[in-house]
XYZ file of C-alpha atoms in Angstrom:
223
model
C 116.902 127.207 99.750
C 114.257 124.233 99.532
C 111.896 123.993 102.027
C 112.003 120.959 104.499
C 108.575 119.449 103.243
C 109.455 119.770 99.635
C 113.033 118.419 100.350
C 111.444 115.216 102.299
C 109.063 114.631 99.468
C 111.701 114.522 96.973
C 113.515 112.097 99.258
C 110.469 109.967 99.367
C 110.135 109.712 95.731
C 113.632 108.507 95.283
C 113.261 106.073 98.227
C 110.225 104.511 96.047
C 112.211 104.304 92.587
C 112.415 100.869 91.380
C 115.990 100.388 90.185
C 115.453 97.003 88.677
C 112.734 98.251 86.175
C 113.296 100.109 82.707
C 111.006 101.341 80.049
C 112.193 101.267 76.506
C 110.404 103.482 73.775
C 111.311 101.977 70.378
C 110.620 104.794 67.804
C 107.651 106.347 69.664
C 107.590 109.574 67.877
C 104.574 111.621 68.761
C 105.401 114.219 71.683
C 102.214 113.717 73.589
C 102.867 109.902 73.792
C 106.520 110.216 74.602
C 105.418 112.617 77.486
C 102.854 110.740 78.607
C 104.665 107.467 79.003
C 107.407 109.539 80.883
C 104.800 110.758 83.175
C 103.369 107.315 83.773
C 106.878 105.837 84.482
C 107.351 108.469 86.901
C 103.913 107.690 88.712
C 104.777 103.906 89.125
C 108.515 104.596 90.237
C 110.542 103.942 87.182
C 113.688 106.043 87.189
C 115.246 105.116 83.863
C 113.635 105.348 80.774
C 115.484 104.387 77.206
C 114.562 105.801 73.897
C 115.872 104.346 70.605
C 115.547 105.952 67.211
C 116.858 105.700 63.892
C 115.531 108.999 62.744
C 117.266 112.282 63.921
C 113.789 113.767 63.872
C 112.286 111.310 66.218
C 115.478 111.576 68.439
C 114.846 115.174 68.659
C 111.258 114.886 69.762
C 112.399 112.082 72.410
C 114.838 114.428 73.640
C 112.521 117.218 74.079
C 109.962 115.135 75.839
C 112.485 113.738 78.244
C 113.701 117.325 79.194
C 110.187 118.259 79.897
C 110.307 115.897 82.929
C 113.255 116.266 85.637
C 111.768 113.501 87.673
C 113.066 110.826 85.544
C 116.208 110.072 83.606
C 115.847 109.579 79.948
C 118.686 108.153 77.753
C 118.870 108.051 74.172
C 120.288 105.212 72.066
C 121.120 104.450 68.498
C 121.234 100.508 68.783
C 118.544 98.685 70.091
C 120.627 95.199 70.031
C 123.399 96.876 72.175
C 120.690 98.192 74.657
C 118.833 94.819 75.091
C 122.363 93.312 75.553
C 122.893 95.760 78.385
C 119.514 95.195 79.845
C 119.770 91.428 79.620
C 123.172 91.499 81.258
C 121.472 93.300 84.229
C 119.358 90.465 84.843
C 116.256 91.896 83.265
C 113.559 90.034 81.641
C 112.900 91.844 78.033
C 109.175 92.380 77.224
C 107.515 93.784 74.307
C 103.973 95.208 73.990
C 102.937 93.474 70.731
C 100.097 90.992 69.753
C 101.220 88.105 67.870
C 100.463 84.083 68.137
C 103.270 83.976 70.848
C 102.082 86.577 72.878
C 100.427 86.383 76.353
C 98.083 88.429 78.434
C 99.993 91.094 80.108
C 98.686 90.245 83.616
C 100.045 86.809 83.458
C 103.732 88.033 83.626
C 105.541 88.334 87.091
C 106.661 92.051 87.150
C 108.272 91.591 90.687
C 111.121 90.164 88.534
C 113.882 92.750 87.178
C 111.956 93.940 83.920
C 112.325 96.121 80.885
C 109.210 96.808 78.920
C 109.307 97.838 75.319
C 106.609 100.034 73.763
C 106.643 100.882 69.990
C 105.264 103.490 67.673
C 101.557 103.556 67.037
C 100.089 101.371 64.139
C 103.655 99.595 63.738
C 104.564 98.425 67.235
C 108.216 97.394 68.220
C 110.404 96.842 65.065
C 110.748 93.395 63.851
C 114.326 93.278 64.546
C 113.618 94.206 68.083
C 110.963 91.313 68.679
C 113.634 88.980 67.585
C 115.710 89.519 70.862
C 112.802 90.025 73.540
C 112.014 87.137 75.873
C 108.205 87.405 75.675
C 105.450 89.419 73.761
C 102.648 90.520 75.763
C 99.089 91.811 74.852
C 96.051 93.763 76.406
C 92.854 91.738 75.643
C 90.337 93.526 73.809
C 86.656 92.982 73.618
C 85.659 95.909 71.199
C 86.093 96.842 67.455
C 89.441 98.655 67.984
C 92.303 96.177 67.774
C 94.629 98.230 69.927
C 94.986 101.150 72.460
C 96.787 104.315 71.955
C 100.661 103.522 72.873
C 100.689 105.717 75.941
C 97.370 104.264 77.206
C 98.693 100.833 76.618
C 101.829 101.713 78.597
C 99.755 102.946 81.612
C 97.567 99.818 81.527
C 100.740 97.686 81.732
C 102.730 99.709 84.129
C 99.736 100.115 86.635
C 99.589 96.090 86.743
C 103.233 96.140 87.297
C 102.708 98.653 90.071
C 99.833 96.478 91.689
C 102.107 93.460 91.821
C 104.915 95.182 93.284
C 102.975 96.985 95.916
C 101.277 93.517 96.890
C 104.783 92.063 97.121
C 106.144 94.836 99.324
C 108.699 95.962 96.495
C 108.214 99.580 97.466
C 108.817 99.294 101.164
C 112.636 100.017 101.111
C 115.114 101.979 98.713
C 116.529 100.007 95.985
C 118.669 102.912 94.218
C 122.143 102.912 94.903
C 122.799 105.027 98.077
C 125.347 107.399 96.549
C 123.228 107.922 93.144
C 120.153 108.479 95.534
C 122.118 111.423 97.295
C 123.310 112.559 93.998
C 119.887 112.836 92.605
C 118.485 114.071 95.746
C 120.832 117.105 95.468
C 120.196 117.673 91.837
C 116.411 117.690 92.279
C 116.608 119.880 95.306
C 119.054 122.487 94.255
C 118.990 122.362 90.496
C 120.531 125.708 89.860
C 123.288 125.239 92.317
C 124.124 121.549 91.098
C 124.151 122.973 87.710
C 126.788 125.448 88.498
C 128.933 122.905 90.445
C 128.843 120.593 87.534
C 129.924 123.305 85.302
C 132.846 124.280 87.770
C 133.921 120.519 88.056
C 133.094 120.638 91.789
C 131.631 117.842 93.944
C 128.262 118.369 95.468
C 128.493 118.924 98.999
C 126.781 116.341 101.435
C 123.123 116.460 102.486
C 121.734 116.297 106.017
C 118.711 114.270 106.830
C 116.553 117.572 107.141
C 117.697 119.348 103.725
C 120.851 121.615 104.335
C 124.260 120.815 103.248
C 126.469 121.145 106.429
C 128.831 124.198 106.298
C 127.797 124.913 102.763
C 128.448 128.047 101.186
C 127.958 128.981 97.498
C 129.579 131.733 95.314
C 127.997 131.473 91.715
C 130.882 133.395 90.290
C 133.655 131.270 91.507
């Protein structure tokens, strides 16, 4: 069974998650970049990451990278327009990291609002069809010879500005995840083997106490 200290650490992690934030990776295809972006999302409290790909090979890489981190939820999508429609219906401002004549300094954005940030593949950025549907493009000012940063580095720069603003505004001071979802994730992260078995058996998760232990909980793997 999980020790109380680790259980409380996982609970705290989930209580800091920002339910109104989302990261969208538009055909990001290099495994190390995918993994690095997912890791940064975890660090700043983003629970949900979306990955869109038109190529099966990229989709496989995205799925593998997502599976390497159990602390965040990665969802794969075939259609960017459908995903953006869903995100907008949730009240999120849609931002894309891409330098063009209309883009603004990434620090000028109010990230305390519900937000989805789109990162595209290196050299190409988000697809042109994606950019047609965003609310704003943002860029990181550069003073050197290079024109852009590695996509995972750029994502980290933007996300830690987002974190700075949200910390200052007190956005991390109270849980924002749906309570039922938080309890479900808490059980899955605390008892991964048991939760997988219960899912296969079609059984509900038992309730968790404040400390860690499901009350009156007995587990028989073979049943």
